[in-house]
Amino acid sequence: MTRNIVILGGGTGGTLTANRLRRHFDHDDVAITVIDQDDHHVYQPGLLFVPFGLAAPDEIIRPLQRQLHRHIEFIQADIDMVDVERDTVVLPGGREVHYDVLIVATGATLALDETEGLTGQGWMSNVFTFYDLAGAAGLHDALTEFQGGRIVVNVVDMPIKCPVAPLEFCFLADWYFTQRGIRDQVHITYATPLDAAFTKPIAAAALGDLLTEKGIELVTEFNTGSIVSTTDGPGALVGYDGREVPFDLAVVVPLHSGAAYVGRSPGLGDDLNFVPTNQATLQTMAHPNIFAIGDATNVPASKAGSVTHFEGEVLTENVIRFLEGRELDATYDGHANCFIETGFGKALLIDFNYATEPMEGHFPAAVGLPLLKESRLNHLGKLMFQSFYWHGLLPGRDIPLIGADMPTRGKHRPTTKTNHTTQQGATR
Amino acid sequence: MVDVNEEGFFEHPEQWTREIASQIAADDGIDELTPQHWQVIDFMRKEYFAKGTGPTVRVLGKTSGVTVKDLYLLFPKGPAKMAARIAGIPKPKGCI
Ligand SMILES: Cc1cc2nc3c(=O)[nH]c(=O)nc-3n(C[C@H](O)[C@H](O)[C@H](O)COP(=O)(O)OP(=O)(O)OC[C@H]3O[C@@H](n4cnc5c(N)ncnc54)[C@H](O)[C@@H]3O)c2cc1C
C-alpha cells in the first residue's frame, strides 16, 4: 500500500527534505506531497543585499514548484490546521489531506502587530524591515534618497532568523554611505535586547570590536516597547524602561512566531507557535509520526538556512527509519555555519553547534576558510552560496567535505574558559 | 541558607519561601510585593517546574495575564530576570 509523506512548507527545509526523500523511496511505495501558500521561493539570505542595490528582487526569487523533483505533488494552499489525532491536514474549504508521516517546515513569520506603532504612520516610508521582499525593496528606495541623519537598526526580541543579519546590515550601511561619500553625515546605531553585540561570547566580542571600528553605536539591553513615527519627520524607538532612541530611518527586525495554523492545531505548538521538537532526532513532542525542521522548530539552534540544511540529513534518515519501523538514532548536533558580511568586499565565517561556540581557526580543516576573521575569501564564499543553494542544497545534494556534524579539525580552542553552553538551551 | 549564583539566581528552587521572596524584592528596590507581583511570581514558578525553564518576557506577556507594559512597571529592572530572581528559579535561558 502506498504511504503518504506530507510536508508543510516548501521553503528551504521542506524542499530539500522532499527531494532527498523522493530520491530514496520508490514513488509507488511512498507518495510525497508539499503544501505551501506561495508559488514562489525566495532566497532569503539575498534580502540583506537588496536594500544596498547589490541584488535585485527578481534575482533572488524562483518558482517554488520548479525546485521540487518529479513525482512530488504540490498543493498551493494556506494551511488551516493539523488534526494530530486523525493524521490529517485540513485546508481551506474543508479539504483534508491524510498522512502517515507529517513534516512541519513552515518556518517563522513576522509578528508585525505585536510591537506597538511598528506599522504606524512611518511604516514603509521611514520605518522598514528587510526581512521580507517588499520591505527590502522599499528600503532600497529609502536608502537611495537618504542624504544624512540617524539610522537605527533594531532587533525587537529573540528568536529571529539569521541572528547575524542585522549586524551585517549595519556593516553594509557603513560601507554603503562611505561609497556615497556621506558617511560622516550618517549616524548608525544598533539597538539590541541582548547584553552584547551577539549571543555567543567569543563571537560577540569580535563583532563588538568591528562595530566600534566602523563607528557604529551599540545600545544593549534595549527592549522596544513602542515605535513613534510620522510620515516624513523624525521618530523614536521607546524602550519599556523609558529610554528613547531617535531616528530618521528605522530598520526593524520584528518579533518572530511560528505559523498561525500551528496555534490552531491542538497539541502541536508552544506559546509562540513554534513546534516543540527533539533537538537530536527532530521528531516532535506532538506525535511520533510528526517531525519538524528549520525555523518552525523550538530547537536551541539559530534559525538559519545552514541549520536547516544540516538538519535535513538527519531528518531524512529518521523519516526513513520511522517508516521502516526501525528505531531513530540519527542525531543532529546543532551544527550551524554562517558567513557574516562585513562590508568592503569582506566577510567573517563562524561555525558552531549546541555544545561549542564559534572560535578562531579554519574551516572545514586547517587549510580552509578563516574563522572569525575578516577576509575576501569569505565574502566570495557568501556570494557563491546562492548558486549552491539553488543547485546543490535544495535538490538535496551533499557538499563535499561538509556534513551535518560540526568539524573540529583546524579550530583553535581559546585558552579562556567558555562554559557558556548552558546559555543555548533556548525554548521560547 | 540558600544557594545562589553570582548573579543572584537560585541554584535550588526548592529552597525558596515566600518570606525569602519578599526579602529579595526589598533588596532589589521593591518595597512591597502586591497581588499582581505574586501573580507573576507564582506563574513563573509553575512554568519553571512544568517546563524546566522560566518564561521570557514575551511569553509572560502572552500567558501570565499581565501585559508586557505592566510587567516592566512591576519589575522595572527587566521582568524576566528580576522576577526569576525573586521567584527563586534559575535565569531564563537566552536565545540564539
Ligand atoms: C534577511 C535574512 C537573511 C538571512 N541570511 C541567512 C544566511 O546568510 N545564512 C543562513 O544560513 N540563513 C539565512 N537566513 C535564514 C534562512 O533563510 C532560514 O533560516 C531558512 O530559509 C529556514 O528554512 P525553513 O524551511 O525553516 O523556512 P522557510 O524557508 O522560510 O520556508 C517556510 C515556507 O512555509 C510556507 N508557509 C508558512 N506558513 C504557511 C501556511 N500557513 N500555509 C502554507 N504554507 C506556509 C512559506 O510560504 C514558506 O515557503 C536569512 C533569513 C533572512 C530573513
XYZ file of C-alpha atoms and ligand atoms in Angstrom:
577
model
C 0.000 0.000 0.000
C 1.291 3.463 -0.829
C 2.157 5.538 2.185
C 1.896 9.309 2.347
C 4.545 11.753 3.463
C 3.067 15.237 3.693
C 5.412 18.208 4.034
C 4.001 21.531 5.232
C 6.017 24.388 3.698
C 8.082 24.358 0.519
C 10.862 26.697 1.655
C 14.441 25.677 2.387
C 13.696 22.740 4.709
C 10.537 21.463 3.023
C 12.068 21.458 -0.439
C 15.367 19.820 0.419
C 13.671 17.158 2.540
C 11.085 16.385 -0.146
C 13.833 15.954 -2.735
C 16.030 13.807 -0.507
C 13.123 11.527 0.434
C 11.991 11.335 -3.195
C 15.405 10.022 -4.192
C 15.263 7.335 -1.511
C 11.758 5.949 -1.919
C 10.179 4.429 -4.972
C 7.169 6.541 -5.911
C 4.877 3.501 -5.973
C 5.678 2.868 -2.300
C 5.661 6.386 -0.934
C 3.750 9.442 -2.168
C 5.215 12.815 -1.250
C 3.102 15.967 -1.099
C 4.307 19.506 -0.384
C 1.810 22.163 0.691
C 2.737 25.862 0.582
C 0.740 29.084 0.459
C 3.060 30.621 -2.152
C 4.040 29.581 -5.663
C 7.470 31.239 -5.404
C 10.586 30.556 -3.357
C 12.707 33.441 -2.035
C 16.436 33.030 -1.407
C 16.206 34.818 1.949
C 19.939 35.478 2.522
C 19.680 37.674 -0.605
C 17.259 40.016 1.229
C 20.256 41.545 3.014
C 21.712 42.756 -0.291
C 18.556 44.210 -1.867
C 18.478 47.455 0.206
C 22.012 48.322 -0.940
C 21.326 47.635 -4.609
C 23.659 44.609 -4.500
C 20.852 42.259 -5.576
C 17.600 42.912 -7.411
C 14.370 41.328 -6.116
C 13.926 39.238 -9.271
C 17.420 37.733 -8.856
C 16.545 36.062 -5.558
C 13.135 34.621 -6.373
C 12.236 31.488 -8.347
C 9.121 29.385 -8.980
C 8.563 27.113 -5.990
C 7.341 24.023 -7.786
C 10.304 24.011 -10.163
C 12.612 23.326 -7.165
C 10.748 20.059 -6.461
C 11.693 16.795 -8.159
C 9.248 14.962 -10.407
C 6.729 12.779 -8.606
C 6.299 15.242 -5.754
C 2.766 16.564 -5.617
C 2.425 20.280 -4.900
C -0.681 21.844 -3.386
C -0.851 25.621 -3.131
C -2.933 26.424 -0.066
C -2.836 28.338 3.202
C -2.958 25.566 5.819
C -5.957 25.763 8.111
C -4.924 23.272 10.801
C -3.467 19.857 11.590
C -5.617 17.294 13.358
C -2.864 15.446 15.206
C -5.197 12.713 16.444
C -6.599 11.914 12.987
C -3.311 12.183 10.993
C -4.984 14.785 8.811
C -4.140 18.241 7.474
C -7.147 20.492 6.932
C -7.028 23.025 4.091
C -9.395 25.952 3.399
C -12.840 24.849 2.294
C -12.563 21.737 4.447
C -10.354 19.754 2.054
C -8.477 17.072 4.011
C -5.091 15.517 3.310
C -4.210 12.313 5.149
C -0.628 11.491 6.130
C 1.390 8.584 7.504
C 4.285 10.932 8.266
C 3.969 14.705 8.576
C 6.898 17.113 8.352
C 6.369 20.658 9.618
C 8.564 23.061 7.628
C 6.540 26.265 7.633
C 9.357 28.410 9.055
C 8.868 31.587 11.067
C 6.554 34.507 10.343
C 6.961 38.181 11.224
C 4.645 39.265 14.049
C 4.439 42.924 12.991
C 1.371 43.781 15.074
C 2.951 42.595 18.318
C 5.028 45.795 18.536
C 3.049 48.945 19.223
C 3.473 51.562 16.489
C 5.673 49.440 14.215
C 3.224 49.638 11.329
C 2.218 53.200 12.286
C 2.408 56.375 10.194
C 6.015 55.974 9.118
C 5.734 52.321 8.085
C 7.289 51.812 4.640
C 8.325 55.485 4.451
C 10.876 55.767 7.280
C 10.277 52.562 9.219
C 11.143 49.342 7.381
C 12.149 45.750 7.779
C 14.393 43.979 5.271
C 13.081 40.597 6.452
C 10.620 40.352 3.558
C 10.878 41.185 -0.117
C 8.534 44.204 -0.122
C 10.375 45.720 2.848
C 13.836 45.102 1.383
C 12.775 46.719 -1.917
C 11.165 49.695 -0.147
C 14.281 50.168 1.951
C 16.380 50.287 -1.196
C 14.417 53.336 -2.353
C 14.611 54.956 1.074
C 18.387 54.439 1.295
C 18.885 55.851 -2.187
C 17.121 59.036 -1.113
C 18.778 59.249 2.297
C 21.090 62.264 2.488
C 22.132 62.093 6.127
C 20.805 61.752 9.670
C 20.214 58.974 12.153
C 19.685 55.346 11.157
C 18.773 52.844 13.824
C 18.871 49.094 13.267
C 16.755 47.393 15.914
C 16.105 43.788 16.904
C 12.876 43.781 18.916
C 13.486 40.418 20.603
C 14.954 36.969 20.005
C 14.472 34.497 18.432
C 14.960 35.860 14.903
C 16.035 34.300 11.638
C 19.730 34.593 10.957
C 20.694 36.491 14.133
C 23.769 37.972 12.419
C 21.779 39.607 9.581
C 21.021 42.869 11.455
C 24.735 43.251 12.269
C 25.587 42.611 8.637
C 23.077 45.314 7.733
C 24.990 47.773 9.969
C 28.338 46.851 8.394
C 26.969 47.170 4.873
C 25.315 50.516 5.713
C 28.730 51.790 6.875
C 30.248 50.650 3.560
C 27.322 51.990 1.502
C 27.461 55.530 2.897
C 31.266 55.549 2.689
C 30.953 54.750 -1.040
C 28.477 57.567 -1.453
C 30.880 59.945 0.319
C 28.402 60.903 3.054
C 29.404 58.517 5.855
C 30.226 61.493 8.112
C 26.625 62.723 7.744
C 25.129 59.428 8.903
C 24.903 58.235 12.494
C 24.328 54.462 12.702
C 23.012 52.853 15.896
C 22.469 49.156 16.605
C 19.873 48.626 19.357
C 19.602 45.061 20.674
C 17.810 43.373 23.580
C 20.972 41.306 24.226
C 23.678 42.432 26.637
C 26.296 42.388 23.838
C 26.511 42.528 20.039
C 25.679 38.815 19.693
C 24.600 35.811 21.737
C 27.830 33.802 21.760
C 30.542 35.463 23.892
C 33.636 34.962 21.696
C 31.852 35.998 18.501
C 30.106 38.832 20.396
C 33.485 40.302 21.377
C 34.812 40.100 17.797
C 31.621 41.619 16.355
C 31.516 44.296 19.070
C 35.067 45.332 18.105
C 34.022 45.591 14.467
C 31.101 47.878 15.385
C 33.475 50.156 17.312
C 35.998 50.136 14.455
C 33.310 51.188 11.998
C 31.917 53.906 14.261
C 28.564 52.196 14.825
C 26.928 52.931 18.173
C 25.851 49.860 20.175
C 22.845 50.146 22.515
C 22.372 46.975 24.579
C 19.565 45.551 26.741
C 17.116 47.713 24.804
C 13.614 46.255 24.844
C 11.488 48.096 22.315
C 8.098 48.908 23.838
C 6.783 51.064 21.016
C 7.825 52.921 17.893
C 6.752 56.501 17.358
C 6.858 57.685 13.756
C 5.398 60.251 11.360
C 5.210 60.084 7.575
C 8.176 62.364 6.945
C 9.665 63.677 10.201
C 11.918 62.018 12.747
C 10.703 59.234 15.033
C 11.911 57.267 18.029
C 12.105 53.795 19.467
C 10.785 53.867 23.014
C 12.094 51.209 25.377
C 9.984 49.620 28.108
C 12.453 51.141 30.573
C 11.744 54.642 29.205
C 14.939 55.039 27.149
C 14.456 56.558 23.684
C 16.495 56.079 20.519
C 15.703 58.805 17.958
C 15.857 58.077 14.230
C 15.325 59.489 10.766
C 15.215 55.969 9.352
C 14.460 52.827 11.361
C 15.334 49.334 10.161
C 13.461 46.946 12.432
C 13.712 43.176 12.753
C 10.230 42.371 14.097
C 9.250 39.664 16.555
C 9.044 36.180 15.033
C 6.406 33.499 15.627
C 5.616 30.136 14.147
C 2.845 29.952 11.521
C -0.641 30.823 12.770
C -2.143 27.418 11.840
C 0.208 25.802 14.394
C -1.670 27.696 17.095
C -4.980 26.425 15.667
C -3.778 22.806 15.825
C -4.328 21.417 19.343
C -1.172 19.894 20.809
C 1.182 20.939 18.017
C 2.868 24.191 19.092
C 4.119 26.247 22.052
C 3.042 29.727 23.205
C 4.801 31.341 20.225
C 3.509 28.739 17.716
C 6.913 27.080 17.365
C 6.814 23.291 17.420
C 8.450 21.549 20.415
C 10.890 19.151 18.780
C 13.532 16.712 19.970
C 16.810 18.548 19.268
C 18.706 15.393 18.273
C 16.128 13.366 16.281
C 13.808 16.156 15.008
C 10.744 14.140 15.973
C 8.138 16.439 17.528
C 6.720 16.078 21.024
C 3.231 16.254 19.470
C 3.127 12.775 17.940
C 5.668 10.100 16.875
C 4.702 10.416 13.198
C 5.198 14.193 13.132
C 8.666 15.621 12.500
C 9.809 19.218 12.127
C 12.704 21.082 10.543
C 14.156 24.563 10.293
C 12.766 27.788 11.683
C 9.441 26.157 12.636
C 11.004 24.153 15.500
C 11.919 25.254 19.010
C 15.346 23.552 18.980
C 18.069 25.670 20.603
C 19.954 26.353 17.367
C 19.992 29.513 15.240
C 17.088 29.939 12.853
C 19.331 29.675 9.803
C 19.442 28.029 6.416
C 22.662 26.234 7.316
C 20.982 24.715 10.376
C 18.008 23.694 8.237
C 20.370 22.137 5.701
C 22.284 20.058 8.276
C 19.026 19.071 9.993
C 17.752 17.848 6.631
C 20.266 14.993 6.520
C 19.259 13.757 9.970
C 15.552 14.251 9.339
C 15.610 12.281 6.084
C 17.383 9.381 7.754
C 14.929 9.360 10.664
C 11.830 9.514 8.472
C 13.174 6.512 6.549
C 13.832 4.657 9.801
C 10.390 5.541 11.109
C 8.621 4.240 8.013
C 10.692 1.058 8.132
C 9.766 0.556 11.780
C 13.334 0.958 12.967
C 14.485 2.947 15.972
C 15.514 6.562 15.350
C 19.159 7.095 16.097
C 20.439 9.679 13.700
C 21.380 12.642 15.826
C 21.701 16.315 14.994
C 24.420 18.151 16.961
C 23.201 21.718 16.407
C 25.774 22.438 13.688
C 25.460 25.963 12.244
C 27.713 27.771 9.859
C 27.294 31.419 8.818
C 29.119 33.874 6.660
C 28.907 37.358 8.143
C 29.206 40.092 5.537
C 31.305 42.930 6.999
C 31.367 45.382 4.081
C 34.140 46.478 1.689
C 34.130 43.080 -0.015
C 34.951 41.121 3.117
C 33.180 38.648 5.364
C 33.686 36.608 8.526
C 32.795 32.951 8.927
C 31.518 31.324 12.123
C 30.926 27.622 12.755
C 29.393 26.184 15.927
C 26.945 23.669 17.428
C 24.805 23.104 20.548
C 27.857 22.450 22.714
C 30.653 24.512 21.180
C 30.624 28.225 20.496
C 32.270 29.868 17.473
C 36.063 30.013 17.723
C 39.039 31.027 15.605
C 40.859 28.764 13.165
C 39.995 27.499 9.716
C 37.021 25.674 8.174
C 36.488 22.823 7.466
C 40.143 21.891 8.229
C 43.492 23.624 8.856
C 43.633 24.647 5.199
C 40.356 26.358 4.532
C 38.348 29.490 5.097
C 39.465 31.648 8.016
C 37.079 31.582 11.008
C 36.121 34.724 12.931
C 38.443 36.858 10.797
C 37.506 39.249 8.004
C 38.619 38.020 4.613
C 37.858 38.479 0.940
C 37.625 34.694 0.521
C 34.719 34.503 2.964
C 32.924 37.260 1.048
C 33.299 35.253 -2.159
C 32.005 32.225 -0.274
C 28.906 34.160 0.706
C 28.322 35.323 -2.881
C 28.801 31.840 -4.320
C 26.375 30.407 -1.850
C 23.303 31.454 -3.812
C 24.266 29.257 -6.731
C 24.928 26.333 -4.401
C 21.554 26.982 -2.723
C 19.540 26.503 -5.938
C 21.684 23.802 -7.499
C 23.060 21.808 -4.544
C 21.220 22.456 -1.286
C 17.595 22.460 -2.475
C 17.967 19.442 -4.791
C 19.413 17.662 -1.741
C 22.986 17.036 -2.836
C 25.711 16.733 -0.216
C 28.540 19.265 -0.197
C 31.951 17.603 -0.393
C 33.778 17.794 2.989
C 30.895 19.437 4.824
C 28.471 17.129 6.611
C 25.902 17.617 9.322
C 28.432 17.049 12.132
C 30.467 20.095 13.100
C 34.150 19.692 12.163
C 36.745 20.354 14.885
C 39.879 19.982 12.800
C 41.517 23.333 12.124
C 39.944 25.127 15.078
C 41.814 26.889 17.869
C 40.272 26.312 21.241
C 40.648 29.551 23.174
C 42.525 29.359 26.474
C 39.880 31.338 28.349
C 37.079 29.268 29.782
C 33.979 29.006 27.642
C 31.362 27.218 29.648
C 28.544 29.253 28.171
C 26.891 26.337 26.507
C 24.088 26.246 29.061
C 23.034 29.644 27.670
C 21.959 27.965 24.475
C 19.066 25.947 25.806
C 16.515 28.240 24.292
C 12.954 27.060 24.479
C 10.800 30.025 23.716
C 20.794 29.404 53.953
C 20.050 29.339 50.256
C 22.457 28.766 47.374
C 22.546 31.477 44.743
C 24.931 32.017 41.842
C 26.993 35.185 41.271
C 24.040 36.908 39.591
C 21.713 36.115 42.491
C 19.714 33.324 40.860
C 18.719 30.317 42.965
C 20.536 27.079 42.271
C 17.908 25.042 44.155
C 14.398 26.444 43.589
C 13.033 24.190 46.348
C 14.912 26.286 48.934
C 12.623 29.228 48.133
C 9.944 30.537 50.502
C 7.527 33.453 50.219
C 9.383 35.278 53.010
C 12.680 34.983 51.153
C 10.939 36.345 48.043
C 9.891 39.480 49.911
C 13.461 39.962 51.157
C 14.991 39.607 47.679
C 12.397 42.012 46.311
C 13.232 44.571 49.007
C 16.949 44.270 48.210
C 16.054 44.859 44.560
C 14.096 48.027 45.345
C 10.538 46.655 45.515
C 9.296 47.597 48.978
C 6.122 45.599 48.880
C 5.061 42.688 46.708
C 1.493 43.387 45.558
C -1.033 40.697 44.490
C -0.056 41.420 40.894
C 3.610 40.753 41.700
C 2.589 37.457 43.290
C 0.516 36.532 40.258
C 3.664 36.797 38.132
C 5.935 35.098 40.668
C 3.600 32.141 41.119
C 3.150 31.847 37.373
C 6.920 31.797 36.821
C 7.431 29.033 39.361
C 4.617 26.990 37.847
C 6.131 27.364 34.355
C 9.604 26.542 35.613
C 8.505 23.305 37.265
C 6.410 22.324 34.229
C 8.936 23.195 31.515
C 12.368 23.307 33.115
C 12.971 26.957 32.296
C 11.351 30.250 33.253
C 9.339 32.076 30.580
C 10.726 35.012 28.614
C 9.106 38.445 28.897
C 7.229 37.962 25.654
C 5.779 34.632 26.732
C 4.972 36.107 30.156
C 3.059 38.904 28.403
C 1.085 36.377 26.394
C 0.348 33.850 29.127
C 0.602 35.314 32.652
C -2.420 37.595 32.391
C -0.208 40.691 32.915
C 0.755 42.801 29.867
C 4.412 43.379 28.984
C 3.984 47.075 29.808
C 2.678 46.270 33.276
C 5.405 43.666 33.748
C 8.001 46.435 33.315
C 6.132 48.623 35.818
C 6.085 45.779 38.339
C 9.682 44.691 37.763
C 11.473 47.764 36.387
C 14.901 46.150 36.116
C 13.709 43.729 33.428
C 10.786 41.417 34.233
C 12.167 38.056 33.162
C 15.413 38.300 35.138
C 14.138 40.252 38.124
C 11.015 38.163 38.596
C 13.014 34.953 38.144
C 15.389 36.042 40.901
C 12.502 36.867 43.242
C 10.657 33.669 42.267
C 13.746 31.669 43.168
C 14.247 29.982 39.808
C 17.336 29.891 37.556
C 17.887 32.620 34.976
C 15.551 32.057 31.981
C 17.553 30.609 29.137
C 18.521 33.046 26.417
C 18.091 32.592 22.727
C 20.456 32.373 19.831
C 17.172 38.703 5.827
C 17.527 37.263 6.026
C 18.838 36.849 5.839
C 19.204 35.527 6.032
N 20.504 35.169 5.836
C 20.888 33.886 6.048
C 22.247 33.489 5.842
O 23.111 34.275 5.439
N 22.583 32.196 6.099
C 21.664 31.291 6.541
O 22.026 30.133 6.761
N 20.361 31.629 6.736
C 19.961 32.903 6.498
N 18.643 33.274 6.676
C 17.696 32.292 7.276
C 17.148 31.273 6.302
O 16.626 31.902 5.167
C 16.075 30.473 7.010
O 16.552 30.026 8.252
C 15.630 29.265 6.210
O 15.077 29.683 4.997
C 14.637 28.420 7.010
O 14.053 27.443 6.232
P 12.613 26.868 6.586
O 12.335 25.798 5.598
O 12.522 26.555 8.017
O 11.618 28.106 6.355
P 11.329 28.918 5.014
O 12.410 28.723 4.021
O 11.023 30.307 5.434
O 10.017 28.221 4.415
C 8.767 28.247 5.041
C 7.715 28.006 3.979
O 6.459 27.746 4.613
C 5.432 28.420 3.923
N 4.321 28.668 4.860
C 4.373 29.359 6.033
N 3.157 29.374 6.615
C 2.317 28.675 5.807
C 0.940 28.363 5.867
N 0.149 28.755 6.878
N 0.402 27.620 4.865
C 1.175 27.213 3.815
N 2.486 27.488 3.720
C 3.055 28.219 4.694
C 6.089 29.695 3.410
O 5.408 30.211 2.289
C 7.494 29.212 3.060
O 7.607 28.808 1.716
C 18.227 34.582 6.446
C 16.905 34.984 6.626
C 16.539 36.314 6.413
C 15.107 36.731 6.607
